[in-house]
């Protein structure tokens, strides 16, 4: 049967695969050889499921939003990943990968982080499993995301400020990869999204697929059928999006709409919309849609949301877009802010800025009254309060 998921070499159509320097080959080969065996092992599954239930708090609720339903003139459900321990979907992945690292006999965990959400989720599971943890973060991001740096340090992680290049996420990844190649036997590199060489995109998608597995059960209970008419998610690297659609990609009854970060607008160049503004290229060990500048260098992306601020995108969303299986909209900063204030005002839920991009899709697309629409609320907005307060006067209605 035709599938949109990865083949055995980690390709999704032309996207994905393994494009790495020789020094990394042993690290990657070991993972490629072992990840499926470990993930499919019943004792791994039992341990993973128990932690998701009792430590993370899963299943996350599927919440019917009366206000959004009225506004969008259809039935809108929110998949509440914001209620997970540490405040986002990232923990689904870090729990799975740390269990894998232990089974591979690794001694130390390293990870990259931009806004710090993946860094916090990694430092959390390292504390839980008593593993040494070092987080690579661009020096500029260390300064911009100070609270998350303090959380990581409280959790016992060492935060390594990357000082190369533009001192942001891309440079943190470069430095983490360098450290990994220097000691592949003891170090496990815990990647936070569906990016990097095979097997990371497929592995992270599988670990996040618990999201769509739960949606199926919850919709059956609430609506008497296991699929929605539309699934909506934001894409940074693509992990919450891949998890949201994983068990539906080959079921064409479920439409897919992704929101990428349009920033100030794709036409301004100040954007992180890799699908609309990018070209096929290679980034961090895999083939995908990448934003380049006029000199052919990887371009520094821009978005108000640090979690979507990546110059590439996971290979599954890239493939779904190329095949027109998914519609991809570039949502601007202002559209996302408007959606965030509206959810806060009307539902009492402060969404992460990333998730607000997915919510803004409801203002762009016309649905039928009988449509069932599931929007993944990937995280909570506590980390974004400073930004929201700064923008408040432009968006709060004075009634
Ligand atoms: C990191 C993050 C994202 C973007 O990452 P994906 O891998 O694309 O899911 C989205 N939402 C939240 C809340 C995040 O922390």
Coordinates of C-alpha atoms and ligand atoms in Angstrom, one line a residue:
X1 CA 0.0 0.0 0.0
X2 CA 1.2 3.5 -0.8
X3 CA 2.1 5.4 2.4
X4 CA 3.2 8.9 3.1
X5 CA 5.3 7.7 6.0
X6 CA 9.1 7.1 5.8
X7 CA 10.7 4.2 3.8
X8 CA 13.4 2.1 5.4
X9 CA 16.1 4.6 4.6
X10 CA 14.1 7.5 6.2
X11 CA 13.0 9.0 2.9
X12 CA 9.6 10.7 2.5
X13 CA 9.5 11.0 -1.2
X14 CA 12.6 13.1 -2.0
X15 CA 12.9 14.5 1.6
X16 CA 14.7 13.1 4.6
X17 CA 17.5 10.5 4.3
X18 CA 21.0 10.7 5.7
X19 CA 23.5 13.3 4.6
X20 CA 26.3 13.4 7.2
X21 CA 30.1 13.7 7.5
X22 CA 32.1 10.6 8.0
X23 CA 32.8 11.3 11.6
X24 CA 29.1 10.9 12.5
X25 CA 28.6 7.6 10.6
X26 CA 29.2 5.3 13.6
X27 CA 26.8 7.3 15.8
X28 CA 24.0 7.3 13.2
X29 CA 24.5 3.7 12.1
X30 CA 24.1 2.4 15.6
X31 CA 20.8 4.3 16.0
X32 CA 19.5 3.3 12.6
X33 CA 20.2 -0.4 13.4
X34 CA 18.6 -0.3 16.8
X35 CA 15.8 2.2 17.1
X36 CA 12.9 0.1 15.7
X37 CA 13.9 -2.9 17.7
X38 CA 13.9 -0.9 20.9
X39 CA 10.7 1.2 20.2
X40 CA 8.8 -2.0 19.3
X41 CA 10.1 -4.0 22.4
X42 CA 7.1 -4.7 24.7
X43 CA 9.1 -3.8 27.8
X44 CA 10.1 -0.4 26.3
X45 CA 6.5 0.2 25.4
X46 CA 5.3 -0.6 28.9
X47 CA 7.8 1.7 30.5
X48 CA 7.1 4.5 28.0
X49 CA 3.3 4.2 28.4
X50 CA 3.5 4.2 32.2
X51 CA 5.6 7.4 32.2
X52 CA 3.4 9.1 29.7
X53 CA 0.4 8.3 31.9
X54 CA 1.7 8.9 35.4
X55 CA 4.5 11.4 34.9
X56 CA 3.4 13.5 31.9
X57 CA -0.4 13.2 32.6
X58 CA -1.6 11.6 29.4
X59 CA -4.0 11.1 27.7
X60 CA -4.2 14.9 27.2
X61 CA -7.8 16.0 26.9
X62 CA -9.6 16.7 23.7
X63 CA -11.6 19.8 24.5
X64 CA -14.6 21.0 22.6
X65 CA -14.3 24.8 22.3
X66 CA -17.7 26.3 22.1
X67 CA -16.4 29.8 21.4
X68 CA -14.1 28.7 18.5
X69 CA -16.8 26.5 17.1
X70 CA -19.2 29.4 16.9
X71 CA -16.6 31.6 15.4
X72 CA -15.4 29.2 12.7
X73 CA -19.0 27.8 12.1
X74 CA -18.0 24.2 12.6
X75 CA -17.1 21.8 15.5
X76 CA -13.7 22.8 16.9
X77 CA -11.8 20.6 19.3
X78 CA -8.5 21.4 21.0
X79 CA -5.9 18.7 21.6
X80 CA -4.5 19.9 24.9
X81 CA -0.8 19.2 24.8
X82 CA -0.4 22.4 26.8
X83 CA -1.5 20.4 29.9
X84 CA 1.5 18.0 29.7
X85 CA 4.2 18.2 32.4
X86 CA 6.7 21.0 31.4
X87 CA 4.0 22.6 29.3
X88 CA 4.2 21.3 25.8
X89 CA 4.4 18.2 23.6
X90 CA 8.2 18.0 23.7
X91 CA 8.2 15.8 26.7
X92 CA 6.5 12.9 24.8
X93 CA 9.7 12.7 22.7
X94 CA 12.3 13.3 25.5
X95 CA 10.8 10.5 27.6
X96 CA 11.0 8.0 24.7
X97 CA 14.6 9.0 23.7
X98 CA 16.0 8.9 27.2
X99 CA 14.7 5.3 27.6
X100 CA 16.4 4.5 24.3
X101 CA 19.7 6.1 25.4
X102 CA 19.6 4.0 28.6
X103 CA 19.1 0.8 26.7
X104 CA 22.0 1.7 24.4
X105 CA 24.2 2.1 27.5
X106 CA 24.9 5.8 27.0
X107 CA 26.4 7.9 29.8
X108 CA 25.6 11.4 28.9
X109 CA 22.8 13.3 27.1
X110 CA 23.3 16.4 24.9
X111 CA 20.6 18.4 23.3
X112 CA 20.1 21.6 21.3
X113 CA 17.5 24.2 22.2
X114 CA 16.3 27.5 20.7
X115 CA 13.6 28.9 23.0
X116 CA 14.5 26.5 25.7
X117 CA 11.4 24.3 25.7
X118 CA 13.2 21.3 24.4
X119 CA 16.1 22.0 26.8
X120 CA 13.8 22.1 29.7
X121 CA 12.1 18.8 28.6
X122 CA 15.5 17.2 28.2
X123 CA 16.9 18.4 31.5
X124 CA 13.6 17.2 33.2
X125 CA 14.0 13.6 31.9
X126 CA 17.7 13.6 32.7
X127 CA 16.9 14.5 36.3
X128 CA 14.3 11.8 36.4
X129 CA 16.7 9.2 35.0
X130 CA 19.8 10.5 36.8
X131 CA 21.8 11.1 33.6
X132 CA 24.4 13.8 33.0
X133 CA 23.0 16.5 30.8
X134 CA 24.5 19.3 28.7
X135 CA 22.3 21.7 26.7
X136 CA 23.6 23.6 23.7
X137 CA 22.0 27.0 23.2
X138 CA 23.0 30.0 21.1
X139 CA 24.5 32.7 23.3
X140 CA 21.9 35.2 22.0
X141 CA 19.1 32.7 23.0
X142 CA 20.7 32.2 26.4
X143 CA 20.2 35.9 27.0
X144 CA 16.7 36.1 25.4
X145 CA 15.3 33.1 27.2
X146 CA 16.7 33.6 30.6
X147 CA 13.9 31.9 32.6
X148 CA 14.2 28.6 30.7
X149 CA 18.0 28.7 31.2
X150 CA 17.4 29.0 35.0
X151 CA 14.9 26.1 34.9
X152 CA 17.5 23.9 33.1
X153 CA 20.1 24.8 35.7
X154 CA 17.8 24.1 38.6
X155 CA 17.1 20.7 37.0
X156 CA 20.9 20.0 37.1
X157 CA 21.8 20.5 33.4
X158 CA 24.8 22.4 32.2
X159 CA 24.0 25.0 29.7
X160 CA 26.6 25.5 27.0
X161 CA 26.4 28.9 25.2
X162 CA 27.2 28.5 21.5
X163 CA 29.3 31.5 20.4
X164 CA 29.8 30.6 16.7
X165 CA 27.9 32.1 13.7
X166 CA 24.8 34.1 14.6
X167 CA 24.7 32.5 18.1
X168 CA 21.2 31.1 17.7
X169 CA 19.7 27.6 17.2
X170 CA 21.5 26.7 14.0
X171 CA 24.8 27.3 15.7
X172 CA 23.8 25.4 18.8
X173 CA 23.0 22.4 16.6
X174 CA 26.4 22.7 14.8
X175 CA 28.3 22.7 18.2
X176 CA 26.2 19.9 19.6
X177 CA 27.0 17.7 16.5
X178 CA 30.7 18.5 17.0
X179 CA 30.6 17.4 20.6
X180 CA 28.8 14.2 19.7
X181 CA 31.2 13.2 16.9
X182 CA 34.1 13.6 19.4
X183 CA 32.7 11.0 21.8
X184 CA 30.0 8.9 20.1
X185 CA 30.4 5.9 22.4
X186 CA 29.2 7.6 25.6
X187 CA 27.1 10.5 24.3
X188 CA 23.5 10.3 23.2
X189 CA 22.3 13.3 21.1
X190 CA 18.6 13.9 22.0
X191 CA 17.1 15.8 19.1
X192 CA 13.9 17.8 19.9
X193 CA 12.0 17.7 16.6
X194 CA 11.5 15.7 13.4
X195 CA 14.7 17.0 12.0
X196 CA 18.3 15.7 11.5
X197 CA 19.5 12.5 9.7
X198 CA 17.5 9.3 9.6
X199 CA 16.3 7.8 12.0
X200 CA 15.5 11.0 14.0
X201 CA 12.5 12.3 11.9
X202 CA 10.9 8.8 11.9
X203 CA 11.8 8.1 15.5
X204 CA 10.5 11.5 16.8
X205 CA 7.3 11.1 14.7
X206 CA 6.6 7.7 16.2
X207 CA 7.2 9.0 19.8
X208 CA 4.8 11.9 19.1
X209 CA 2.2 9.7 17.3
X210 CA 0.6 9.2 20.7
X211 CA -1.2 12.5 19.9
X212 CA -3.1 11.0 16.9
X213 CA -3.6 7.7 18.6
X214 CA -5.4 9.5 21.4
X215 CA -7.4 11.7 19.0
X216 CA -8.8 8.5 17.3
X217 CA -10.1 7.1 20.6
X218 CA -11.4 10.5 21.9
X219 CA -13.2 11.3 18.7
X220 CA -14.8 7.9 18.7
X221 CA -16.2 8.6 22.2
X222 CA -17.3 12.1 21.4
X223 CA -18.4 12.0 17.8
X224 CA -18.9 8.3 17.0
X225 CA -16.2 8.2 14.4
X226 CA -12.5 8.1 14.7
X227 CA -11.4 10.7 12.2
X228 CA -12.0 14.5 11.9
X229 CA -12.6 16.4 8.7
X230 CA -9.5 18.5 9.4
X231 CA -6.4 18.3 11.5
X232 CA -4.6 21.6 12.2
X233 CA -1.1 22.0 13.7
X234 CA 1.8 24.5 13.6
X235 CA 5.2 23.5 12.2
X236 CA 8.6 24.6 13.4
X237 CA 10.6 21.4 12.9
X238 CA 7.4 19.5 12.6
X239 CA 7.2 17.2 15.6
X240 CA 3.7 18.2 17.0
X241 CA 2.4 18.3 13.4
X242 CA 3.8 14.9 12.6
X243 CA 2.4 13.4 15.8
X244 CA -1.0 15.0 15.1
X245 CA -1.3 13.5 11.6
X246 CA 0.7 10.2 12.0
X247 CA -2.2 7.8 12.2
X248 CA -4.2 9.7 9.7
X249 CA -1.7 10.5 6.8
X250 CA -2.9 7.6 4.7
X251 CA -6.6 8.2 5.5
X252 CA -7.7 10.8 2.9
X253 CA -11.0 11.4 4.8
X254 CA -9.0 13.5 7.3
X255 CA -7.8 16.8 5.7
X256 CA -4.5 18.3 6.9
X257 CA -3.7 22.0 7.4
X258 CA -0.3 23.2 8.7
X259 CA 0.6 26.7 9.9
X260 CA 4.2 27.8 9.3
X261 CA 5.6 31.0 10.8
X262 CA 5.1 33.8 8.3
X263 CA 6.8 36.3 10.5
X264 CA 6.2 39.8 9.2
X265 CA 5.0 38.3 5.9
X266 CA 6.6 36.0 3.4
X267 CA 7.1 38.8 1.0
X268 CA 9.1 40.9 3.5
X269 CA 11.9 38.2 3.8
X270 CA 11.5 38.4 7.6
X271 CA 9.9 35.0 7.8
X272 CA 10.4 31.4 8.9
X273 CA 8.1 30.0 6.3
X274 CA 10.4 27.3 4.9
X275 CA 7.8 25.7 2.6
X276 CA 6.7 28.9 1.0
X277 CA 10.0 30.8 1.0
X278 CA 12.4 27.8 0.8
X279 CA 14.1 25.6 -1.8
X280 CA 15.1 21.9 -1.7
X281 CA 18.4 21.7 0.1
X282 CA 20.4 19.9 2.8
X283 CA 20.4 21.1 6.4
X284 CA 21.6 19.3 9.6
X285 CA 22.0 16.0 7.8
X286 CA 18.7 15.6 5.9
X287 CA 17.1 16.9 2.7
X288 CA 14.2 19.3 3.1
X289 CA 12.9 22.7 2.2
X290 CA 15.5 25.3 3.4
X291 CA 15.6 29.1 3.3
X292 CA 18.7 30.4 1.7
X293 CA 20.0 34.0 1.3
X294 CA 21.2 35.5 -2.0
X295 CA 24.7 34.0 -1.4
X296 CA 23.4 30.5 -1.0
X297 CA 24.0 30.5 2.7
X298 CA 21.3 29.2 5.1
X299 CA 19.3 32.2 6.0
X300 CA 18.6 33.4 9.5
X301 CA 14.9 32.9 10.0
X302 CA 12.6 35.3 11.7
X303 CA 9.4 34.7 13.7
X304 CA 7.9 36.3 16.9
X305 CA 7.8 32.7 18.1
X306 CA 11.2 31.3 19.0
X307 CA 9.9 27.7 18.7
X308 CA 9.1 28.2 15.0
X309 CA 12.3 30.1 14.2
X310 CA 14.0 27.4 12.2
X311 CA 15.3 27.7 8.6
X312 CA 14.2 24.2 7.6
X313 CA 11.3 21.8 8.3
X314 CA 10.7 18.1 9.0
X315 CA 10.7 15.8 6.0
X316 CA 7.1 14.5 6.6
X317 CA 5.4 17.9 6.4
X318 CA 7.7 18.8 3.5
X319 CA 6.5 15.7 1.6
X320 CA 2.9 16.2 2.5
X321 CA 3.0 19.7 1.2
X322 CA 4.8 18.7 -2.0
X323 CA 2.2 15.9 -2.6
X324 CA -0.6 18.3 -1.8
X325 CA -1.7 16.0 0.9
X326 CA -1.5 18.9 3.3
X327 CA -2.3 22.6 2.8
X328 CA 0.3 24.9 4.3
X329 CA -0.5 28.5 5.3
X330 CA 2.1 31.1 6.4
X331 CA 0.5 32.8 9.4
X332 CA 2.0 36.2 10.3
X333 CA 3.1 37.3 13.8
X334 CA 0.0 39.6 14.0
X335 CA -2.5 36.8 13.0
X336 CA -1.0 34.6 15.7
X337 CA -1.1 37.3 18.4
X338 CA -4.7 38.0 17.6
X339 CA -5.6 34.3 17.9
X340 CA -3.7 34.1 21.2
X341 CA -5.5 37.0 22.8
X342 CA -8.9 35.7 21.6
X343 CA -8.3 32.2 23.1
X344 CA -7.2 33.8 26.3
X345 CA -10.2 36.1 26.5
X346 CA -12.9 33.7 25.5
X347 CA -11.7 30.3 26.8
X348 CA -9.3 31.3 29.6
X349 CA -6.4 29.4 28.0
X350 CA -3.2 31.2 27.3
X351 CA -1.6 29.4 24.3
X352 CA 2.1 29.2 23.4
X353 CA 2.9 31.6 20.6
X354 CA 3.7 28.6 18.4
X355 CA 0.3 27.1 19.0
X356 CA -1.4 30.4 18.3
X357 CA -0.3 30.1 14.7
X358 CA -2.4 26.9 14.4
X359 CA -5.4 28.7 16.0
X360 CA -5.1 31.5 13.5
X361 CA -5.9 29.1 10.7
X362 CA -9.5 29.2 11.9
X363 CA -9.7 32.8 10.7
X364 CA -8.4 32.0 7.3
X365 CA -10.3 28.9 6.2
X366 CA -14.0 28.5 5.6
X367 CA -15.4 25.3 7.0
X368 CA -18.8 23.6 6.6
X369 CA -21.1 23.6 9.7
X370 CA -20.9 19.8 10.0
X371 CA -17.1 19.7 9.8
X372 CA -15.2 18.3 12.8
X373 CA -11.9 20.2 13.2
X374 CA -9.1 19.2 15.6
X375 CA -6.5 21.9 16.4
X376 CA -3.4 20.8 18.3
X377 CA -2.6 23.2 21.1
X378 CA 1.1 22.3 21.3
X379 CA 2.0 24.2 24.4
X380 CA 1.0 26.8 27.1
X381 CA 1.9 30.5 26.9
X382 CA 3.6 31.1 30.3
X383 CA 7.0 31.5 28.5
X384 CA 5.5 34.1 26.2
X385 CA 3.9 36.4 28.8
X386 CA 6.5 39.2 28.3
X387 CA 5.8 39.3 24.5
X388 CA 2.0 39.2 25.1
X389 CA 2.1 42.0 27.6
X390 CA 4.2 44.1 25.2
X391 CA 1.7 43.7 22.4
X392 CA -1.4 43.8 24.6
X393 CA -2.6 47.3 23.7
X394 CA -2.7 46.5 20.0
X395 CA -4.9 43.4 20.5
X396 CA -7.1 43.7 23.5
X397 CA -10.5 45.1 22.7
X398 CA -11.6 47.8 25.0
X399 CA -15.3 47.1 25.4
Ligands
LIG1 C1 9.1 23.6 20.1 C2 7.6 23.9 20.0 C3 7.0 23.9 18.7 C4 7.7 23.7 17.4 O1 8.3 22.4 17.3 P1 7.7 21.3 16.4 O2 8.7 20.3 16.4 O3 7.4 21.8 15.1 O4 6.4 20.8 17.1 C5 5.6 24.2 18.7 N1 4.9 24.5 19.8 C6 5.5 24.5 21.1 C7 4.7 24.8 22.3 C8 6.9 24.2 21.2 O5 7.5 24.2 22.4

